[in-house]
mmCIF file of C-alpha atoms in Angstrom:
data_model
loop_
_atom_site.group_PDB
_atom_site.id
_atom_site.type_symbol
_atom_site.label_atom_id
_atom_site.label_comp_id
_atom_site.label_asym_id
_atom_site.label_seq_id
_atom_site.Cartn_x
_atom_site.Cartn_y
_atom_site.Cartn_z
ATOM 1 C CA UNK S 7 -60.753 -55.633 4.987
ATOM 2 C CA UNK S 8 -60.972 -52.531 7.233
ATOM 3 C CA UNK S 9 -60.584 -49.332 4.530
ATOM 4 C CA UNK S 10 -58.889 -46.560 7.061
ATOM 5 C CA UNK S 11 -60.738 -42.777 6.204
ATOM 6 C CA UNK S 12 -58.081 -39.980 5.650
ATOM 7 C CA UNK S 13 -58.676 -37.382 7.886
ATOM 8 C CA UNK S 14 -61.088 -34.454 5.818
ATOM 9 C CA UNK S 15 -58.753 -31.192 5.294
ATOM 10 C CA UNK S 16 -60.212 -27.820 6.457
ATOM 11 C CA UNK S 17 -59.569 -25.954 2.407
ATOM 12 C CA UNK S 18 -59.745 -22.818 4.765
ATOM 13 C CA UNK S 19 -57.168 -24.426 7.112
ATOM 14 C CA UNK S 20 -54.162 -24.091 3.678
ATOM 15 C CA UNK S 21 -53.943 -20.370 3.830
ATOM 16 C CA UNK S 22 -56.361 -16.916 3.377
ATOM 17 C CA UNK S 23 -58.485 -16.666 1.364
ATOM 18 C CA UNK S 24 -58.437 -13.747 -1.534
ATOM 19 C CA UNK S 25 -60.926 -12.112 0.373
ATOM 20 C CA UNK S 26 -59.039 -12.330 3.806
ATOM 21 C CA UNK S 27 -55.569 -10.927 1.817
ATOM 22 C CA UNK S 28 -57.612 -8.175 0.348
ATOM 23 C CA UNK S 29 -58.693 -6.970 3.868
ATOM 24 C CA UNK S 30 -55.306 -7.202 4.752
ATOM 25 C CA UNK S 31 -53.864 -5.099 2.146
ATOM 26 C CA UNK S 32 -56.631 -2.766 2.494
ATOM 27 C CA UNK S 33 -55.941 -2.036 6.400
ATOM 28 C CA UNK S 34 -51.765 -1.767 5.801
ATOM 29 C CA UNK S 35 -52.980 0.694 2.777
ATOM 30 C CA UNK S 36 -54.920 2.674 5.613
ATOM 31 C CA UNK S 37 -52.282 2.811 7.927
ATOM 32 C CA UNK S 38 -49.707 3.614 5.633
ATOM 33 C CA UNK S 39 -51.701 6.128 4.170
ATOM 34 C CA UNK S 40 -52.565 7.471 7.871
ATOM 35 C CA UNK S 41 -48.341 7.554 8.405
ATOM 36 C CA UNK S 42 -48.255 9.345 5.545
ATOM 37 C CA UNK S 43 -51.006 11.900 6.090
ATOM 38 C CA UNK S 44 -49.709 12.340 9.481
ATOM 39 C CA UNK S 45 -45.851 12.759 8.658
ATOM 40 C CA UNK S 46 -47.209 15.765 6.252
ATOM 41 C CA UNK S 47 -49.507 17.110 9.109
ATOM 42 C CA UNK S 48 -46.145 17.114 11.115
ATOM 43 C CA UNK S 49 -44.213 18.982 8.525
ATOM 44 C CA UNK S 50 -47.081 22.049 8.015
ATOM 45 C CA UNK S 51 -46.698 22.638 11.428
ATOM 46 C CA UNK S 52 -43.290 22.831 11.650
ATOM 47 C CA UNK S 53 -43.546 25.190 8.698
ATOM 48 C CA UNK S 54 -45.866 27.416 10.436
ATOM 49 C CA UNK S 55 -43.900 27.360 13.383
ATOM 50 C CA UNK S 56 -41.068 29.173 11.352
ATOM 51 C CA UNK S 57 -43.379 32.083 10.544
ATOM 52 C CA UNK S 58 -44.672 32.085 14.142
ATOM 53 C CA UNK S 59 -41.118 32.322 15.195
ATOM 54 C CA UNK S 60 -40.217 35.287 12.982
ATOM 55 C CA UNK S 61 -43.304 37.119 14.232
ATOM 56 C CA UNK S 62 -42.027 36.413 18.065
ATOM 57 C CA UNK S 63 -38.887 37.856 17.781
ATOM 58 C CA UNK S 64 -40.219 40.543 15.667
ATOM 59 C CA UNK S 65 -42.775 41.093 18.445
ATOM 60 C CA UNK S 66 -40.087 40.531 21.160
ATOM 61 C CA UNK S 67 -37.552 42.937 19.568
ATOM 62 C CA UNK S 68 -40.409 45.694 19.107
ATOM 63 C CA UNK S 69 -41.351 45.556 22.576
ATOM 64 C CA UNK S 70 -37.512 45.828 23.748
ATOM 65 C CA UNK S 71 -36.821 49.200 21.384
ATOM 66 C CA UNK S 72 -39.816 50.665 23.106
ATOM 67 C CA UNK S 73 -38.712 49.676 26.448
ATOM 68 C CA UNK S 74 -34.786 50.249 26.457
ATOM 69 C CA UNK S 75 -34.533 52.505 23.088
ATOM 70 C CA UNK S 76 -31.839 50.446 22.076
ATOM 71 C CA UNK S 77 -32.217 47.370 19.932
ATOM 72 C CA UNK S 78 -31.385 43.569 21.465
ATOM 73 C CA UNK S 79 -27.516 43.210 21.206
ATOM 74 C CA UNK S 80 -27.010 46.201 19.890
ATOM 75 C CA UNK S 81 -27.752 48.016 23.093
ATOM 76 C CA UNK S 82 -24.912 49.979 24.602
ATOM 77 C CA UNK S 83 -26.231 50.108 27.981
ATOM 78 C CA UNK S 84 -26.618 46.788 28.964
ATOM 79 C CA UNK S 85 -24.817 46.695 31.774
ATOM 80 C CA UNK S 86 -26.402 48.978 32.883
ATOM 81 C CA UNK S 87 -29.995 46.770 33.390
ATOM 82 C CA UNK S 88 -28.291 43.264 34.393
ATOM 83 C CA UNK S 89 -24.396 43.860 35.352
ATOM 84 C CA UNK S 90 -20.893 43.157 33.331
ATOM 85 C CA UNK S 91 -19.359 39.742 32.752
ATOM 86 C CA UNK S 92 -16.284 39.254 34.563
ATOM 87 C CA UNK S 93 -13.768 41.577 34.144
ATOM 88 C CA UNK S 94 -11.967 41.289 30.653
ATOM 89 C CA UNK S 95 -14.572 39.001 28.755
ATOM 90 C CA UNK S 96 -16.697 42.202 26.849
ATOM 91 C CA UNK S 97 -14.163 42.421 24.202
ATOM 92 C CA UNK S 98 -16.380 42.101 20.757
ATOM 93 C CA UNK S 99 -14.741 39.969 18.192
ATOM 94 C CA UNK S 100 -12.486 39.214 20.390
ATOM 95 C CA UNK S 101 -11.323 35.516 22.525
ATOM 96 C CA UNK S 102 -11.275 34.923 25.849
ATOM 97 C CA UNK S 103 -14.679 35.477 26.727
ATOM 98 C CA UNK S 104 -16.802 33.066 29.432
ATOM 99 C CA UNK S 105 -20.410 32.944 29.662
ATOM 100 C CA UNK S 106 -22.450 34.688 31.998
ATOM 101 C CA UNK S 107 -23.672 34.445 35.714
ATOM 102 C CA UNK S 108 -27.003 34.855 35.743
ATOM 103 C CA UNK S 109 -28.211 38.029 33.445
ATOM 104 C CA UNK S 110 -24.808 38.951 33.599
ATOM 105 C CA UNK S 111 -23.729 40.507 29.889
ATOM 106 C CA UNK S 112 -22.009 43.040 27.566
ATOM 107 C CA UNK S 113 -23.431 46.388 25.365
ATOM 108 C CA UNK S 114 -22.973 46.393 22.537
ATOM 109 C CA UNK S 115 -22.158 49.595 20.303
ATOM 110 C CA UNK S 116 -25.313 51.448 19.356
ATOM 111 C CA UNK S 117 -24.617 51.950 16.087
ATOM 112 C CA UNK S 118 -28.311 50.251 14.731
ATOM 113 C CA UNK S 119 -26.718 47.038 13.387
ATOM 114 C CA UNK S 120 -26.601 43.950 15.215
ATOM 115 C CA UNK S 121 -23.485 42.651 14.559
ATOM 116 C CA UNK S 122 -21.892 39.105 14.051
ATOM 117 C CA UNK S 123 -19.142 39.130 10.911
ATOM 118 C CA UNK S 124 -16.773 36.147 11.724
ATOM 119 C CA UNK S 125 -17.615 34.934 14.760
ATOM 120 C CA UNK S 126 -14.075 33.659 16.568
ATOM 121 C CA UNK S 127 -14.799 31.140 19.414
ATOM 122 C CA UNK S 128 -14.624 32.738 22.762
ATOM 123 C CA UNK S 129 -16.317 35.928 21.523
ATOM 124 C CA UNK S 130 -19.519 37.826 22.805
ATOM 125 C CA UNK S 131 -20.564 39.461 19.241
ATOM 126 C CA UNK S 132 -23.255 40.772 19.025
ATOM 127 C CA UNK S 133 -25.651 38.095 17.632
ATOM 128 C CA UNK S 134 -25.295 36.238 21.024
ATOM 129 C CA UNK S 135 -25.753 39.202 22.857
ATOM 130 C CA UNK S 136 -28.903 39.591 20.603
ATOM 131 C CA UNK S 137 -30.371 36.640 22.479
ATOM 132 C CA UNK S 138 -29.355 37.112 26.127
ATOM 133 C CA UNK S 139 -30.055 40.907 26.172
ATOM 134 C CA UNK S 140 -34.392 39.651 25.026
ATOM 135 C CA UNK S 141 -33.557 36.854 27.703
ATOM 136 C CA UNK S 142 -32.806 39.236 30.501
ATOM 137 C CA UNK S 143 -35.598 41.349 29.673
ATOM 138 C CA UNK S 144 -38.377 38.637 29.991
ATOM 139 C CA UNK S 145 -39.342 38.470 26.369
ATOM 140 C CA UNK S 146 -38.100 34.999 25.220
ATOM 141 C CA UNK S 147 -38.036 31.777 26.667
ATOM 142 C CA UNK S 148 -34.417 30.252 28.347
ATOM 143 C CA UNK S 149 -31.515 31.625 29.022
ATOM 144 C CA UNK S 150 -28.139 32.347 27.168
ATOM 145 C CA UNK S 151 -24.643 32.861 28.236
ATOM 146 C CA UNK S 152 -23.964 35.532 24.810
ATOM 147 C CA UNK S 153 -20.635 34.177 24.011
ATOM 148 C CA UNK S 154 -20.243 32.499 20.721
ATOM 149 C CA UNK S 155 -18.506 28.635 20.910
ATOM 150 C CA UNK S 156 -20.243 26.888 17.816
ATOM 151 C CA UNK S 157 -22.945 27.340 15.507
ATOM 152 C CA UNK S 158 -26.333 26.459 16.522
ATOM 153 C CA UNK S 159 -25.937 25.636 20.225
ATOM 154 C CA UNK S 160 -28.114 25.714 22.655
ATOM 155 C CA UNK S 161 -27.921 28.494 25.169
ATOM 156 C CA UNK S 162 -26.173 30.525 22.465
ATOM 157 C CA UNK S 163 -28.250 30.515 19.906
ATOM 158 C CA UNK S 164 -32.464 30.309 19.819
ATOM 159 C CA UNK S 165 -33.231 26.723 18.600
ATOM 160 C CA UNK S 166 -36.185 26.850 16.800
ATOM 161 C CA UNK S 167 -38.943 24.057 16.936
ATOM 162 C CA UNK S 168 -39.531 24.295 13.607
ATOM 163 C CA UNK S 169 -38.024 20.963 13.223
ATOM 164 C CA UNK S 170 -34.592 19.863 11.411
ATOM 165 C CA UNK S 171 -32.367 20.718 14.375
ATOM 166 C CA UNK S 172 -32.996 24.485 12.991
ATOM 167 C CA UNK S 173 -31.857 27.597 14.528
ATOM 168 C CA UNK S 174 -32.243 31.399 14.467
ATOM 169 C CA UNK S 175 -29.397 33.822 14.009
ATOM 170 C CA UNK S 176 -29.623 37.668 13.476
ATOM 171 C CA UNK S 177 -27.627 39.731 10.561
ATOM 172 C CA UNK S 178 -27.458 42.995 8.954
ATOM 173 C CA UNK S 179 -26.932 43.646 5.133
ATOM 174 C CA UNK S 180 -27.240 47.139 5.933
ATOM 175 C CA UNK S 181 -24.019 50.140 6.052
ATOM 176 C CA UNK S 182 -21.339 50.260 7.051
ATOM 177 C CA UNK S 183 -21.637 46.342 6.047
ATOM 178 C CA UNK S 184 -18.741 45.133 3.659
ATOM 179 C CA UNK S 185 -17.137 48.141 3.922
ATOM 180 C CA UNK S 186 -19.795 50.894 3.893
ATOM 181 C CA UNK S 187 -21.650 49.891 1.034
ATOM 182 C CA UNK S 188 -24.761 46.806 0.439
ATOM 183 C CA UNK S 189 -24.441 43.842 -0.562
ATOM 184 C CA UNK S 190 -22.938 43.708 -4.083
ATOM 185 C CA UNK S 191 -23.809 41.686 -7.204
ATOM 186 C CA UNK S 192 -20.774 39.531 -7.127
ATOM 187 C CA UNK S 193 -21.295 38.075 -3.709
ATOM 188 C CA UNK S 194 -21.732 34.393 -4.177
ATOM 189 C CA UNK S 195 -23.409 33.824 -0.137
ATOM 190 C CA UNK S 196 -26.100 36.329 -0.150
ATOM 191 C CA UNK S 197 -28.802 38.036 -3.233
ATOM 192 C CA UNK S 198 -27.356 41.521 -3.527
ATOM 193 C CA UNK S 199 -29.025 44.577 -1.936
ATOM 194 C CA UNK S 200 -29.792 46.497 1.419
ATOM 195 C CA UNK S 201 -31.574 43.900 3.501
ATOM 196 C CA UNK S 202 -30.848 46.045 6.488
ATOM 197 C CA UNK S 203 -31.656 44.027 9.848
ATOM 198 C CA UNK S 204 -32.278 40.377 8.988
ATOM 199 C CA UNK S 205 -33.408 37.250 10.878
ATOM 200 C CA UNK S 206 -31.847 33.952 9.411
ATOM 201 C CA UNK S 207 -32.740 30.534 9.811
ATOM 202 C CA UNK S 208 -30.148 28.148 9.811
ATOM 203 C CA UNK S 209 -30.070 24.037 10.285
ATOM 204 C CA UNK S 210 -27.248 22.706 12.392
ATOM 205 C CA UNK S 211 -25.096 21.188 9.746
ATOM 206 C CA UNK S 212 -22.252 22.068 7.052
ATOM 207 C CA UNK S 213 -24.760 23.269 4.642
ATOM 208 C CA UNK S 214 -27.264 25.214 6.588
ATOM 209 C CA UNK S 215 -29.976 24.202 4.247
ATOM 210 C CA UNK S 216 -33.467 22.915 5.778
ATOM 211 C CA UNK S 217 -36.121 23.353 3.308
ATOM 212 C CA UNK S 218 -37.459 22.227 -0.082
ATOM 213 C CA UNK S 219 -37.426 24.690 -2.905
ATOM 214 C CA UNK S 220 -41.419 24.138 -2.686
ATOM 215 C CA UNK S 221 -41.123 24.672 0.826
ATOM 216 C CA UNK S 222 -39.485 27.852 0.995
ATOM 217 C CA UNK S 223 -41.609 28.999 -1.998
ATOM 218 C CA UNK S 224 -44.941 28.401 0.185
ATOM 219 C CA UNK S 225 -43.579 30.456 3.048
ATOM 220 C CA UNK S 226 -42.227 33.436 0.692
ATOM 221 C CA UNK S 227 -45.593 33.405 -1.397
ATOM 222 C CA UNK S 228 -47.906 33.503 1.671
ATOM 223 C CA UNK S 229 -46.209 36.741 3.203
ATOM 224 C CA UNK S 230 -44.136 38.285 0.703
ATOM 225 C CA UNK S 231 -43.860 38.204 -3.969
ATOM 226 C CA UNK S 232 -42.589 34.599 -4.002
ATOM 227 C CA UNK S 233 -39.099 35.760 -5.613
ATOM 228 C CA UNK S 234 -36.357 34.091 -3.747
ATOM 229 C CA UNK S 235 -33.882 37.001 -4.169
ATOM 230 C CA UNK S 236 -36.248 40.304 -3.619
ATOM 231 C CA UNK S 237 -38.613 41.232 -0.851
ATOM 232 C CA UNK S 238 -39.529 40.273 3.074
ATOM 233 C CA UNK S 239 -38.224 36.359 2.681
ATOM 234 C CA UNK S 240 -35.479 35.730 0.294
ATOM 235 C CA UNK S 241 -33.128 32.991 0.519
ATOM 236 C CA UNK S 242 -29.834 32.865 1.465
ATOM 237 C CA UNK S 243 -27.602 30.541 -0.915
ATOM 238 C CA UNK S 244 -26.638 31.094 -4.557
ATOM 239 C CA UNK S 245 -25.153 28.132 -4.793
ATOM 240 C CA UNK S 246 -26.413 26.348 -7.742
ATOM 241 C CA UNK S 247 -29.426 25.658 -9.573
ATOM 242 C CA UNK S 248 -31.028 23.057 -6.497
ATOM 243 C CA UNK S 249 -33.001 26.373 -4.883
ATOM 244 C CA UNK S 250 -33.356 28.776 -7.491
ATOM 245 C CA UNK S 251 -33.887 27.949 -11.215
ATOM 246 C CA UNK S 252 -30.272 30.050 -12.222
ATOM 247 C CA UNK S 253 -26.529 29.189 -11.197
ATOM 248 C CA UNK S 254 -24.686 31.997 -8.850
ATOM 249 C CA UNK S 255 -23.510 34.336 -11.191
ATOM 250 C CA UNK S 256 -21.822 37.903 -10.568
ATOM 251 C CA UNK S 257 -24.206 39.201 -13.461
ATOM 252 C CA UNK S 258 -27.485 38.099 -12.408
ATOM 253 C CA UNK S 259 -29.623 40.604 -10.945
ATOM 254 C CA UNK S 260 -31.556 39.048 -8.011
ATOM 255 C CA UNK S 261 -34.839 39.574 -9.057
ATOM 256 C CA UNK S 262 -34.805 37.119 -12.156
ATOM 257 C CA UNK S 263 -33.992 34.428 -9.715
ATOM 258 C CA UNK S 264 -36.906 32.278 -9.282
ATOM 259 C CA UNK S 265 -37.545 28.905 -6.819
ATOM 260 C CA UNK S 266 -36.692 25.381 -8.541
ATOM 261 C CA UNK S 267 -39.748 23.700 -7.627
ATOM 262 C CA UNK S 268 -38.934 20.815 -9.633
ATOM 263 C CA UNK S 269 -36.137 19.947 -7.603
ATOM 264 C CA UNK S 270 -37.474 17.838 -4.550
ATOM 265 C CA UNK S 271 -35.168 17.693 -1.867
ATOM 266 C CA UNK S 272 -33.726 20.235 0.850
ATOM 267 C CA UNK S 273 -31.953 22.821 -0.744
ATOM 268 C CA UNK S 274 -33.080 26.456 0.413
ATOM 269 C CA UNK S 275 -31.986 28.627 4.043
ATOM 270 C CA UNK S 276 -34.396 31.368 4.673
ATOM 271 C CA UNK S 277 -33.556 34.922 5.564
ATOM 272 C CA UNK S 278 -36.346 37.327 6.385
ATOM 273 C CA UNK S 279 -35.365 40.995 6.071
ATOM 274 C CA UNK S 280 -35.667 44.596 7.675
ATOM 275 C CA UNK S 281 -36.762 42.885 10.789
ATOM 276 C CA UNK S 282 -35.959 45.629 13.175
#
């Protein structure tokens, strides 16, 4: 009788061995970990972008007073530098307006403030004005039409690169604002007080927020007190307890606002102030 061998199985042949899966888990632990490291490298840059950004314009702006003694937007002799927009299109807060042909613009009224209350589509306010007057003058990058047709769009507004589809939008808090006098306590948009000239940043979407309450605390602690509602960098919704540790309230006084770090997710704008 001929006894017929089974063929010998390979044990390492069945499957890994526990020393084989731990080296695999060990290398997707790496490269997660190296994802993660890397998506947080990603966001501090983009975060010191915004600073850098505010220090540009700042720059940009002081440069352009010297030069023109009249402040981007604001200027009232524009026209003067880089010719008119078609005839019947310089009407501020007005409709009907069409972009420009080359450094075609507007002035604006000289008055120190750098307008842009209701923006109505079709309208070269000030704040787009803002941009195209440092465009024509060599002291940003790209060029803008200064007529208002959307929030946030390109050629209209500066798009900043500090990620989140994020742009940059100029206001004043300053008189004859709401009527000739600062911002009062019962205004539920923006912390009460003269913030004269500001610089906002904005992200493209119907809540404008873009950053963490730890986020925004980070930026307004390295420059400025760290108080959300006082000083250089304050932020720009009262909206709730999500960026500040107190509900909007006509009774609070700014200054006992304070950031809600434990909340985690994006709840804060950022508004730096007296820019110009």
């Amino acid at each position: 009788m001929t006894l017929i061998r089974s063929p010998r199985v390979n044990r390492h042949s069945l499957g890994f061995s526990l020393i084989e899966l731990s080296i695999v888990l060990v290398i997707l632990g790496l490269l997660a970990g190296s994802i993660l490291a890397g998506q947080h490298l990603i966001r501090a840059a983009e975060l010191r972008n915004i600073l850098r950004e505010k220090e540009n314009v700042q720059t940009a702006v002081g440069v352009f007073v010297e030069k023109y003694d009249g402040i981007p937007g604001d200027f009232h002799n524009a026209t003067s530098f880089w010719g008119t927009m078609p005839v019947g299109t310089c009407n501020n807060f007005g409709v009907g307006a069409s972009g420009a042909t080359g450094t075609q613009t507007c002035n604006g009224n000289g008055d120190g403030i750098v307008h842009h209350v209701a923006p109505v589509v079709g309208s070269n306010i000030e704040g787009q004005l803002f941009w195209q007057h440092l465009s024509n003058a060599g002291l940003i990058e790209g060029r803008f039409n200064g007529v208002f047709t959307g929030w946030g769009r390109k050629g209209e507004f500066f798009v900043s690169k500090g990620g989140n589809n994020l742009y940059l939008h100029p206001q004043a808090y300053i008189p004859p604002f709401y009527n000739n006098y600062i911002v009062p306590i019962t205004d539920m948009g923006t912390f009460e007080g003269a913030h004269g000239n500001t610089l906002v940043f904005y992200k493209n979407d119907a809540d404008f927020n873009f950053l963490t309450p730890a986020e925004a605390y980070g930026i307004d602690r390295k420059i400025d007190d760290g108080l959300p509602g006082v000083g250089q960098v304050i932020t720009r919704e009262r909206d709730g307890v999500n960026c500040n540790t107190l509900p909007a309230s006509g009774t609070t006084p700014a200054a006992n606002f304070r950031y809600n770090l434990s909340f985690t997710g994006v709840a804060c704008e950022l508004e730096f102030t007296h820019m110009w």
